Short mmCIF file of C-alpha atoms and ligand atoms in Angstrom, two decimals:
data_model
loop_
_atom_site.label_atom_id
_atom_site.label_comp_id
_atom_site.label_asym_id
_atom_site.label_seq_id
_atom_site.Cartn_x
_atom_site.Cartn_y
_atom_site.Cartn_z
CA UNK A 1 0.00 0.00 0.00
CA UNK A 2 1.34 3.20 -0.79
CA UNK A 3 0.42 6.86 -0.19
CA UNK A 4 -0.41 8.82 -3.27
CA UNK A 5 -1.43 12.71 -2.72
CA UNK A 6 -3.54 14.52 -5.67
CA UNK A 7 -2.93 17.92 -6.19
CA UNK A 8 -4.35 20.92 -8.05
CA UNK A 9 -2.66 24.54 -7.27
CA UNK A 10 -4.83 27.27 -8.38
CA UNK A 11 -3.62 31.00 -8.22
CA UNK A 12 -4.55 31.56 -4.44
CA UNK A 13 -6.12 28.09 -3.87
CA UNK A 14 -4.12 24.80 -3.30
CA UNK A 15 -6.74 21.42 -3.21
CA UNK A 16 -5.19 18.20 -2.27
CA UNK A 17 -6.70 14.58 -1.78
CA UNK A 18 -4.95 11.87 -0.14
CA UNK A 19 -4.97 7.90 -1.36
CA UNK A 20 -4.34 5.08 -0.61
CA UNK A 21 -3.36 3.00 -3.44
CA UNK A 22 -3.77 0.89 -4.97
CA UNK A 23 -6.87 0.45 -3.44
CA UNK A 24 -8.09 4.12 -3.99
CA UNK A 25 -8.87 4.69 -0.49
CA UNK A 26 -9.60 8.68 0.33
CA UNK A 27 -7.88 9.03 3.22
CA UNK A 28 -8.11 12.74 3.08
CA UNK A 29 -9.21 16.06 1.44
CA UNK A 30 -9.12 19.47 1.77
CA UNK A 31 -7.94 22.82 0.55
CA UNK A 32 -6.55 25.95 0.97
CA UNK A 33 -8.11 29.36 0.20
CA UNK A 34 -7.19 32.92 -0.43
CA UNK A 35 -3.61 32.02 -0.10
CA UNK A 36 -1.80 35.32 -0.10
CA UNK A 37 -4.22 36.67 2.56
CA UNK A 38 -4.09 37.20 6.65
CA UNK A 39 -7.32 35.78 6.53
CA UNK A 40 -6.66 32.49 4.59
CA UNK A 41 -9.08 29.67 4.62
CA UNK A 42 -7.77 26.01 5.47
CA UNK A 43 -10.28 22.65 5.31
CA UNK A 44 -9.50 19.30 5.60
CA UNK A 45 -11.76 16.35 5.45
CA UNK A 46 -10.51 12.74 7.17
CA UNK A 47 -12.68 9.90 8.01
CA UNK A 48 -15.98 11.35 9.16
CA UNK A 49 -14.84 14.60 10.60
CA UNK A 50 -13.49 17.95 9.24
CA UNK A 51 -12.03 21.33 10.34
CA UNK A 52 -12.11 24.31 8.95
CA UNK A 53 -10.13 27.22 10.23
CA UNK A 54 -9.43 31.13 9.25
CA UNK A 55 -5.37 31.93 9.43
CA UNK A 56 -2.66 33.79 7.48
CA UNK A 57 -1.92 31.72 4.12
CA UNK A 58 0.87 34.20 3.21
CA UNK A 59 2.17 31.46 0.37
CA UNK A 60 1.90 28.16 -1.19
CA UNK A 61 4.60 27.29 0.28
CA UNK A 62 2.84 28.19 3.68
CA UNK A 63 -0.16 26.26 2.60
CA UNK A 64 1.75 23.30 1.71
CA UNK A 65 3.12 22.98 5.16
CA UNK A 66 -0.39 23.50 6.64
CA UNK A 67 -1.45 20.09 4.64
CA UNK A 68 1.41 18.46 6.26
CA UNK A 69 0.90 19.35 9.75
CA UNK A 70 -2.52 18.36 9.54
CA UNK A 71 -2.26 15.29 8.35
CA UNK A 72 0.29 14.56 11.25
CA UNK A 73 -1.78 16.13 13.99
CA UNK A 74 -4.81 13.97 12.85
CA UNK A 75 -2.96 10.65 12.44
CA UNK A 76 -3.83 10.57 9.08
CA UNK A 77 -0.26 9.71 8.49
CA UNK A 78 2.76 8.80 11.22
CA UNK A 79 5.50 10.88 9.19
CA UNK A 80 5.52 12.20 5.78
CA UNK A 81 7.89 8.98 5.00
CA UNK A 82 4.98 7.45 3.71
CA UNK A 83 4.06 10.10 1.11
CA UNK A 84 5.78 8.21 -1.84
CA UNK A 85 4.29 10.47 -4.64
CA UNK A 86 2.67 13.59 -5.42
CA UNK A 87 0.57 13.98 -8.42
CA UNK A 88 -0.22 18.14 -9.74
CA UNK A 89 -2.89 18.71 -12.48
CA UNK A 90 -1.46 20.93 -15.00
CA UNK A 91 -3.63 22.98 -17.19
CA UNK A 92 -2.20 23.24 -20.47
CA UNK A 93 0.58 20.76 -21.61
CA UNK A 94 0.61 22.82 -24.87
CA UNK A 95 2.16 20.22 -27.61
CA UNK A 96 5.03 18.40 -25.68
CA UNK A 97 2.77 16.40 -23.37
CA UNK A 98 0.20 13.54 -24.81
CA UNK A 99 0.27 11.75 -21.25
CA UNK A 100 1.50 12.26 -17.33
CA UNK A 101 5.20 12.95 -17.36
CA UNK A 102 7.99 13.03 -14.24
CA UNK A 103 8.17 16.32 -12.97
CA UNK A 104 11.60 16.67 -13.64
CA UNK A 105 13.70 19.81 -14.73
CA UNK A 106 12.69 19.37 -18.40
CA UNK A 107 9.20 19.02 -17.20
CA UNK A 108 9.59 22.11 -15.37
CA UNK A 109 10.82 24.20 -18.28
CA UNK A 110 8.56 23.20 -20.76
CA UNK A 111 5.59 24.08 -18.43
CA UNK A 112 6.92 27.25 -17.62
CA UNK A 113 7.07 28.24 -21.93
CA UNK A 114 3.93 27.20 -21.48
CA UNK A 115 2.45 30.21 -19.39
CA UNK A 116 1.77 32.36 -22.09
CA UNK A 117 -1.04 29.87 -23.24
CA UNK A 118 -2.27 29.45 -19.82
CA UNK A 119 -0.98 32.65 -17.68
CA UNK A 120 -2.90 32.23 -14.31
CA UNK A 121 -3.10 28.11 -14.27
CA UNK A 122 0.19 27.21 -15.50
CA UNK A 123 2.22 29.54 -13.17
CA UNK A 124 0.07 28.47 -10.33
CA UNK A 125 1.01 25.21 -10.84
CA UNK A 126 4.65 25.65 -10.65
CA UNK A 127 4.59 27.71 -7.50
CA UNK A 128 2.45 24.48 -5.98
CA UNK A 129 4.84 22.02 -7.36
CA UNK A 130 7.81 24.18 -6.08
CA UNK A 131 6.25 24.45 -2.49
CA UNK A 132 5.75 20.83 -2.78
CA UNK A 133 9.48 20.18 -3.54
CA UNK A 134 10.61 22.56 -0.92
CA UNK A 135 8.54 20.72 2.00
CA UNK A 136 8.58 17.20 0.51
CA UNK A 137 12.14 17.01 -1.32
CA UNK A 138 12.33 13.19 -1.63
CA UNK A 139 8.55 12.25 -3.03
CA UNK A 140 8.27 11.52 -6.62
CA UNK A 141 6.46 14.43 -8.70
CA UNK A 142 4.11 13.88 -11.56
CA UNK A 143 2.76 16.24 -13.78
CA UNK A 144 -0.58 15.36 -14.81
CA UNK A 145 -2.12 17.48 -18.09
CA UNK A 146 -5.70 18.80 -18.88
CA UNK A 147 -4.80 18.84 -22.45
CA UNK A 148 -2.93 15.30 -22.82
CA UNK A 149 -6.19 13.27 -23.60
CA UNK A 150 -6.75 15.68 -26.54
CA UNK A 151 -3.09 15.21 -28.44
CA UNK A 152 -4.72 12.30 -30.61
CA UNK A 153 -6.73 14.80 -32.57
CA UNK A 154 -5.50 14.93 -36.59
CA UNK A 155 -4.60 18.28 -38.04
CA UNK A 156 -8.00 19.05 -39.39
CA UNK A 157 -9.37 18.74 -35.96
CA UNK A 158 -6.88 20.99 -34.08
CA UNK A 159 -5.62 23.47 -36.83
CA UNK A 160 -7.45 26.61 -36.65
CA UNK A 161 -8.15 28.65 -40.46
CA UNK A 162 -5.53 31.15 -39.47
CA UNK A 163 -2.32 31.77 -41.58
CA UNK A 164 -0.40 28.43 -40.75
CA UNK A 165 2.69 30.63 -39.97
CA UNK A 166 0.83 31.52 -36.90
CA UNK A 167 0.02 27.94 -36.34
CA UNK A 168 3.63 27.10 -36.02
CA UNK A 169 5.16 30.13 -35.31
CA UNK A 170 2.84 30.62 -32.10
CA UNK A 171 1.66 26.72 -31.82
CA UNK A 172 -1.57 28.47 -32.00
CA UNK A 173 -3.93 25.96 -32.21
CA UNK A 174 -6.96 23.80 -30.39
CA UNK A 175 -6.00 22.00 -27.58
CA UNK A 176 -8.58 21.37 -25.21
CA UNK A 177 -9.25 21.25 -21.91
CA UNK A 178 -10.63 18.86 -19.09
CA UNK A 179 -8.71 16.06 -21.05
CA UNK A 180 -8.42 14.06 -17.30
CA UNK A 181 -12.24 14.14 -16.64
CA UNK A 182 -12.90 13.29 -20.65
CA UNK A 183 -10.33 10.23 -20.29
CA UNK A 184 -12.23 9.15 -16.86
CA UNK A 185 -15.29 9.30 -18.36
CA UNK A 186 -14.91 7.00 -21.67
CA UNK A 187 -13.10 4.51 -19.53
CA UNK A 188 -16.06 4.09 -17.27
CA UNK A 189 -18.38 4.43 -19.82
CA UNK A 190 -16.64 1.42 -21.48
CA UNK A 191 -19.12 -1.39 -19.27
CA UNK A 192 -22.18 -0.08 -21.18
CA UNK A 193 -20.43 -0.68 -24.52
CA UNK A 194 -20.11 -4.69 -24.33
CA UNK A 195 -19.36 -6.24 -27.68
CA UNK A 196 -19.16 -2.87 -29.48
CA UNK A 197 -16.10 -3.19 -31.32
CA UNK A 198 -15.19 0.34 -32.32
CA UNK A 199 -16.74 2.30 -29.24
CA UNK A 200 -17.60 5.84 -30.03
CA UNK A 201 -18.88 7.70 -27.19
CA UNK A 202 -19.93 11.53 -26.74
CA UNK A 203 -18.75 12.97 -23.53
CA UNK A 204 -20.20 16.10 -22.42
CA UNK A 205 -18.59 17.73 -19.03
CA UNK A 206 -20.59 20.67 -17.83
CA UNK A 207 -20.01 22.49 -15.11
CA UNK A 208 -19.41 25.68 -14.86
CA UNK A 209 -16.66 25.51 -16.98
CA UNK A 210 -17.77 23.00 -19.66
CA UNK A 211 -16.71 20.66 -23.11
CA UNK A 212 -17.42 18.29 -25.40
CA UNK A 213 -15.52 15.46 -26.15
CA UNK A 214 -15.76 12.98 -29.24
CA UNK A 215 -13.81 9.86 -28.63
CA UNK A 216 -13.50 6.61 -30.64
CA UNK A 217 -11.25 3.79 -29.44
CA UNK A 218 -10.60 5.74 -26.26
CA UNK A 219 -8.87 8.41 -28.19
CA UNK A 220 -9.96 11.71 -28.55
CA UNK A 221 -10.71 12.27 -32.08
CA UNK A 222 -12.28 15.78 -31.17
CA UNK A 223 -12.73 18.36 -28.18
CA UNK A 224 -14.94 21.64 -27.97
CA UNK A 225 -12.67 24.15 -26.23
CA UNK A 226 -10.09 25.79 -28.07
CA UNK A 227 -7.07 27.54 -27.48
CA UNK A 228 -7.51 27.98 -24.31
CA UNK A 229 -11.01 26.90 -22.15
CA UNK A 230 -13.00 29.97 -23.80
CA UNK A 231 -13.86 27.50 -26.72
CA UNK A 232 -16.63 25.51 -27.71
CA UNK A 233 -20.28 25.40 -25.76
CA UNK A 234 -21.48 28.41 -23.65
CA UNK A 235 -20.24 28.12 -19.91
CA UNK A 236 -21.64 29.79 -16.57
CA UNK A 237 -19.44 33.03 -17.20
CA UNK A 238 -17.95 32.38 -20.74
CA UNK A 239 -19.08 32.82 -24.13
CA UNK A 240 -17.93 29.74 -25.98
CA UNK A 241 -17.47 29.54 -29.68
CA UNK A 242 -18.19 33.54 -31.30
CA UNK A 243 -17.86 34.82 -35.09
CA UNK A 244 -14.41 36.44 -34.09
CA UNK A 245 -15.29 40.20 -35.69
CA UNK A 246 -17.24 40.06 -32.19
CA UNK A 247 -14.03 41.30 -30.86
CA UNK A 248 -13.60 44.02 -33.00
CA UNK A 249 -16.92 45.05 -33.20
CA UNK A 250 -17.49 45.11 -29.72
CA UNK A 251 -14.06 46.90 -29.18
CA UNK A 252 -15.10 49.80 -31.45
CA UNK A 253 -18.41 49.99 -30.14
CA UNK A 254 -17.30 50.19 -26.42
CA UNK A 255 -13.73 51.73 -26.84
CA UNK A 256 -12.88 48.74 -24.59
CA UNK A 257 -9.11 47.40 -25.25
CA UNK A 258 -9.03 44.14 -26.77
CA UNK A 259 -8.01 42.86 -23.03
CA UNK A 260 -10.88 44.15 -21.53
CA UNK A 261 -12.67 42.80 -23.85
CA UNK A 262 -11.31 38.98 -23.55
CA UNK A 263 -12.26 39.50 -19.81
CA UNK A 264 -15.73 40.21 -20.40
CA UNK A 265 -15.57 36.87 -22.86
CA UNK A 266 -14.30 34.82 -20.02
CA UNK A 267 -15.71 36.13 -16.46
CA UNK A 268 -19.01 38.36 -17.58
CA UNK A 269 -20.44 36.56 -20.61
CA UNK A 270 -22.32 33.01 -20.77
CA UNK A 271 -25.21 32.35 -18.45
CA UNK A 272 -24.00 35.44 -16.43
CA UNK A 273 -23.86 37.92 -19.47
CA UNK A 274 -26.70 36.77 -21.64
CA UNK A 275 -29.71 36.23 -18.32
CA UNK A 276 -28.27 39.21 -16.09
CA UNK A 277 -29.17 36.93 -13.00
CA UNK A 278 -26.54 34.61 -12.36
CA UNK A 279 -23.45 32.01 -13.51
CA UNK A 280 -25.07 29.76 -11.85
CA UNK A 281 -27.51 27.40 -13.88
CA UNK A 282 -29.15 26.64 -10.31
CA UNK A 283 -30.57 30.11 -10.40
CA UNK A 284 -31.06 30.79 -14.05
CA UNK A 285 -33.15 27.75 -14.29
CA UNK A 286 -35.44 28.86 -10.84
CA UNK A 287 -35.71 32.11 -12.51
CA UNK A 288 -37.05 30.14 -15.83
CA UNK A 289 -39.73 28.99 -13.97
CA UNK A 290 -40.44 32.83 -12.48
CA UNK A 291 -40.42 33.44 -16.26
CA UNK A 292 -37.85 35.41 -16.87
CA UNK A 293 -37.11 35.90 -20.48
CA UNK A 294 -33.08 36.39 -19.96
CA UNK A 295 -32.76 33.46 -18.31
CA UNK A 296 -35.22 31.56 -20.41
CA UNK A 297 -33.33 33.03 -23.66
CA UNK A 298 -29.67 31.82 -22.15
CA UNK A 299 -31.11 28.24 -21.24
CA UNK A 300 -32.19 28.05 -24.53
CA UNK A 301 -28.51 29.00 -25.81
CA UNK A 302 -27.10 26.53 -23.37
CA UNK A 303 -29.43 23.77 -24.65
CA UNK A 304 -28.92 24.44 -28.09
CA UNK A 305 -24.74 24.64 -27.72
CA UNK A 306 -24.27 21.48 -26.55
CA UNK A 307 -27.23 19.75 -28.79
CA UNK A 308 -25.18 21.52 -31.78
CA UNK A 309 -21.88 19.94 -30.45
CA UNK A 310 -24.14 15.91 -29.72
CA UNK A 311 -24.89 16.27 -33.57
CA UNK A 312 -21.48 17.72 -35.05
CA UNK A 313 -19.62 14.90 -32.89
CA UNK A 314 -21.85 12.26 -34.17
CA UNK A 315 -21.04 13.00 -37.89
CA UNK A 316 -17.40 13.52 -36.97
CA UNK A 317 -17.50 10.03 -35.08
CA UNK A 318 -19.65 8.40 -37.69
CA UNK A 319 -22.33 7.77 -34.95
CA UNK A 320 -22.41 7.35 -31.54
CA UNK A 321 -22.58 4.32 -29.04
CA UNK A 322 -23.26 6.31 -25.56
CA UNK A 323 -23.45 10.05 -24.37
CA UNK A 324 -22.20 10.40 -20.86
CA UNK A 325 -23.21 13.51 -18.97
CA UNK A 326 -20.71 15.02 -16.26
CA UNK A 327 -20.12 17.49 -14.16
CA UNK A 328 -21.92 19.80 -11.75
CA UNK A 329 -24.90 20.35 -14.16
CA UNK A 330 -24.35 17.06 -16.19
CA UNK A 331 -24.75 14.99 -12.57
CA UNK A 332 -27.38 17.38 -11.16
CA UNK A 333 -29.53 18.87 -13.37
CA UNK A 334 -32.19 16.73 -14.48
CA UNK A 335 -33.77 19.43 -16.33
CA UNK A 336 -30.93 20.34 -18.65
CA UNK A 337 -30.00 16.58 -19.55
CA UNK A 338 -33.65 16.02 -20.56
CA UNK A 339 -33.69 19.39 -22.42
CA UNK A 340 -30.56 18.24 -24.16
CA UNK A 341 -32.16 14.53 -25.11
CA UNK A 342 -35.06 16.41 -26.33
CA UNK A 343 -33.30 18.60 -28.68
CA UNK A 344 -31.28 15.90 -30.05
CA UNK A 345 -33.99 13.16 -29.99
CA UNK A 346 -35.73 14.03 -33.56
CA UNK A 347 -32.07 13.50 -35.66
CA UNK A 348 -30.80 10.57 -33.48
CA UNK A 349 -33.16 8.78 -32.06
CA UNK A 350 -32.00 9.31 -28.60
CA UNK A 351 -34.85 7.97 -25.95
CA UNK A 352 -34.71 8.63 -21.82
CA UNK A 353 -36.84 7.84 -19.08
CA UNK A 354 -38.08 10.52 -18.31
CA UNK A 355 -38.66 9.52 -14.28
CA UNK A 356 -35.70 7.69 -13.80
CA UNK A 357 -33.72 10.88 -15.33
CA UNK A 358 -35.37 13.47 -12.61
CA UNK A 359 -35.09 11.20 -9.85
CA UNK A 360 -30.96 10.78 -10.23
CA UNK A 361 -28.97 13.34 -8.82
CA UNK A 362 -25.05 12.80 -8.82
CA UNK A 363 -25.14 9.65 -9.04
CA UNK A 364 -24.13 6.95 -12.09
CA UNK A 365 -27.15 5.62 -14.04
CA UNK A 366 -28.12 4.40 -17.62
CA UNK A 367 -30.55 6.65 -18.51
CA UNK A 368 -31.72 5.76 -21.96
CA UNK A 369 -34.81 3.09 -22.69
CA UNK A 370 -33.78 0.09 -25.11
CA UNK A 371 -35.26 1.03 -28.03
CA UNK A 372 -33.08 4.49 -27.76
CA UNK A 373 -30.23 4.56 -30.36
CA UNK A 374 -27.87 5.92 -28.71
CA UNK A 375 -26.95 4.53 -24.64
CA UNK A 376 -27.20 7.92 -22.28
CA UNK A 377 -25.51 7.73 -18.81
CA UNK A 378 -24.74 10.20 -16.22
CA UNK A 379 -21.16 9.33 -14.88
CA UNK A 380 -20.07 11.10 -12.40
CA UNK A 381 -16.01 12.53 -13.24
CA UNK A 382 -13.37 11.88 -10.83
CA UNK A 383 -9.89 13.97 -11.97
CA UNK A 384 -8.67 13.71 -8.53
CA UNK A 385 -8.49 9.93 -8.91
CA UNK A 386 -6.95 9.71 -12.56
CA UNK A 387 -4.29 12.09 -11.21
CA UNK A 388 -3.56 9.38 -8.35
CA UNK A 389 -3.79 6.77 -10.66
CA UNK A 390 -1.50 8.30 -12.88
CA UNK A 391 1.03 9.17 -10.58
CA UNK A 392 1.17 5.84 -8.56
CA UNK A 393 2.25 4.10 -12.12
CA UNK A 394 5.61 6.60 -11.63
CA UNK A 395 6.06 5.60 -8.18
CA UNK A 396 5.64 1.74 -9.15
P1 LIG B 1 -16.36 23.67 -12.14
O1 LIG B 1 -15.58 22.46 -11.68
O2 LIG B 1 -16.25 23.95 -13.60
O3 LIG B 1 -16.20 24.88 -11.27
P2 LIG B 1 -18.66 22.07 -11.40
O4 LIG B 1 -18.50 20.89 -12.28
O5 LIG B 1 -18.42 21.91 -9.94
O6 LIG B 1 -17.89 23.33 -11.97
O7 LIG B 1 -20.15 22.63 -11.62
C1 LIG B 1 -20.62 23.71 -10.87
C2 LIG B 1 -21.94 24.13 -11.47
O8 LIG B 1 -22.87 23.05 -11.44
C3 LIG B 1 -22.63 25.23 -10.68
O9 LIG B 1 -22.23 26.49 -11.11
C4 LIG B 1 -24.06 25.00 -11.01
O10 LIG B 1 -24.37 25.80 -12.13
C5 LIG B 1 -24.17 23.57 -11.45
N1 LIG B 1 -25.08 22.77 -10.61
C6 LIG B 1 -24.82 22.11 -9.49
N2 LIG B 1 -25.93 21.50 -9.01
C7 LIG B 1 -26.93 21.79 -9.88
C8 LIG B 1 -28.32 21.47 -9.97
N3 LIG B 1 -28.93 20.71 -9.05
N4 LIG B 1 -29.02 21.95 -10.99
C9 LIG B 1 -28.44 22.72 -11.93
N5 LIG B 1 -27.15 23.05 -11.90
C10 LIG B 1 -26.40 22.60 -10.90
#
């Protein structure tokens, strides 16, 4: 049995979950918020209890010993000896990474040219890595990618219509995102597809950051978000896929800068921008019912995004065995899965029941009848255990 610890550093944030492996035992979770502040936030979770307590988090590297003391103080482990290997989700592996890599010093370079495609993620995830190294020096590190699942897509999938000196000039091009929940969720979704030999499955993660994902094989063959996570279907706060003279139109019209701009795109557009009420689908949906015709009008958006993105995948996959859906809405909004197998239903023939589909809430379940065409199941993700997973095959 060995001691695996998950990791995902965020720019003032720092969430870790503890395993046992390879069992997969949670032995703990927890995280720290508002790092950088006097009035930090720090929560763990161990067997049936939890604390939660308000301190100074000056630094990661503050936090980081905060997750070890804790875990000493509750017995959670008898010295950090038995910490064999730390695993850090990385946000954008740009091209060098198709799978988890040692975090060695080549690792570390390449992530760090990697911050202009991913300013706020990928240089949060070195300064956790680097606390990490300071307070553990001995553990093996593993990075673990968003965008690794997604290297399998062919030219015509991730080249965008730009001039192709850009493309290789800048490597700007699509590369995904939520690759580790996407790769979790067609390997799970694998014991509905018995006998299939080709599986193609549809894999639709939505939260409040959210993506599409065609895979065939267990490859990805294609992935909504683009460049960077503003891609693809609308989100709770971002606008997904635009006509790009948006930009300039909008620019001119506002005398915004271009930067500004790109901020609105990604923190004050989406279900936030077009209802006015909220990010949150929780409340845009209540306010649906109040009948309010923002949130009514963005619901219908949402809806239609990701039904667009069911039927583009399908041609692209040449059909589809299963849709999964994922996430915070995927697992937990009834509503919005049946709204989505409604829109899609006419084309491909996709059936639910209807009562077993609003009595599920986060939970796994096959949701289509037989006669449907195509399987639906909610799955629920779990990134924090394909990082462990990941990481323990280093340490073995
Ligand atoms: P992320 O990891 O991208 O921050 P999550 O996958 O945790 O997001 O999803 C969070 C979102 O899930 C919330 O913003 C909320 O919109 C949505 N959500 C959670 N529960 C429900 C529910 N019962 N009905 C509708 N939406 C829900």
């Amino acid at each position: 049995m060995v001691k695996v610890m998950a990791v995902n550093a965020g720019s003032s944030s720092l969430k870790f979950k503890l395993y046992e492996m390879p069992e997969e035992k949670v032995l703990c979770s927890g995280n720290a918020e508002r790092i950088g502040h006097e009035d930090a936030i720090f929560g763990i979770k161990w067997a049936d209890q939890s604390e939660k307590k308000i301190l100074p988090i000056l630094d990661h590297a503050r936090a980081v010993e905060l997750v070890v003391q804790a875990m000493l103080e509750k017995g959670i482990v008898k010295n950090m000896n038995e910490i064999k290997a730390v695993g850090h989700r990385i946000v954008q592996g740009g091209k060098y990474f198709s799978h988890s890599e040692l975090f060695n010093k080549d690792t570390e370079d390449k992530i760090e040219s990697l911050i202009p495609l991913a300013p706020l993620h990928n240089k949060a995830h070195l300064v956790g890595f680097r606390a990490f190294k300071k307070i553990l020096p001995d553990v093996v590190n593993v990075a673990v990618f968003d965008t690794a699942f997604h290297q399998t897509m062919e030219p015509q999938d991730y080249v965008f219509p730009i001039p192709y000196e850009y493309t290789e000039k800048y490597d700007c091009r699509r590369y995904g995102a939520h690759g580790t929940s996407h790769k979790y969720l067609s390997e799970m979704g694998l014991k509905y597809l018995e006998g299939i030999k080709h599986p193609r499955i549809i894999s639709c993660h939505i939260g409040s950051g959210a993506s599409i994902t065609a895979i065939k094989d267990g490859a990805c063959v294609a992935t909504s978000m683009g460049l960077t996570p503003l891609g693809g279907i609308m989100m709770g706060t971002r606008t997904g896929d635009l006509d790009p003279s948006v930009m300039n139109y909008l620019c001119k019209c506002t005398g915004k800068s271009v930067e500004e701009m790109y901020q609105i795109f990604n923190k004050q557009s989406g279900f936030q921008g077009v209802s006015e009420v909220s990010n949150d689908s929780r409340d845009v949906l209540k306010a649906c019912d109040e009948g309010n015709e923002k949130a009514i009008l963005a619901n219908k958006l949402f809806i239609r995004r990701i039904a667009d993105y069911i039927g583009q995948y399908y041609v692209r996959l040449g059909g589809a065995d299963l849709i999964i859906f994922s996430a915070g809405i995927g697992e937990n909004s009834a509503r919005t899965r049946e709204e989505v197998c409604e829109a899609i239903s006419e084309a491909l023939g996709v059936k639910i029941n209807k009562e077993l589909n609003s009595s599920i809430r986060g939970k796994e379940a096959l949701l289509s009848t037989n006669d449907s065409k195509i399987k639906v199941a909610i799955i629920p993700t779990d990134e924090e255990v394909m990082i462990a997973r990941d990481t323990f095959s280093f340490y073995k």
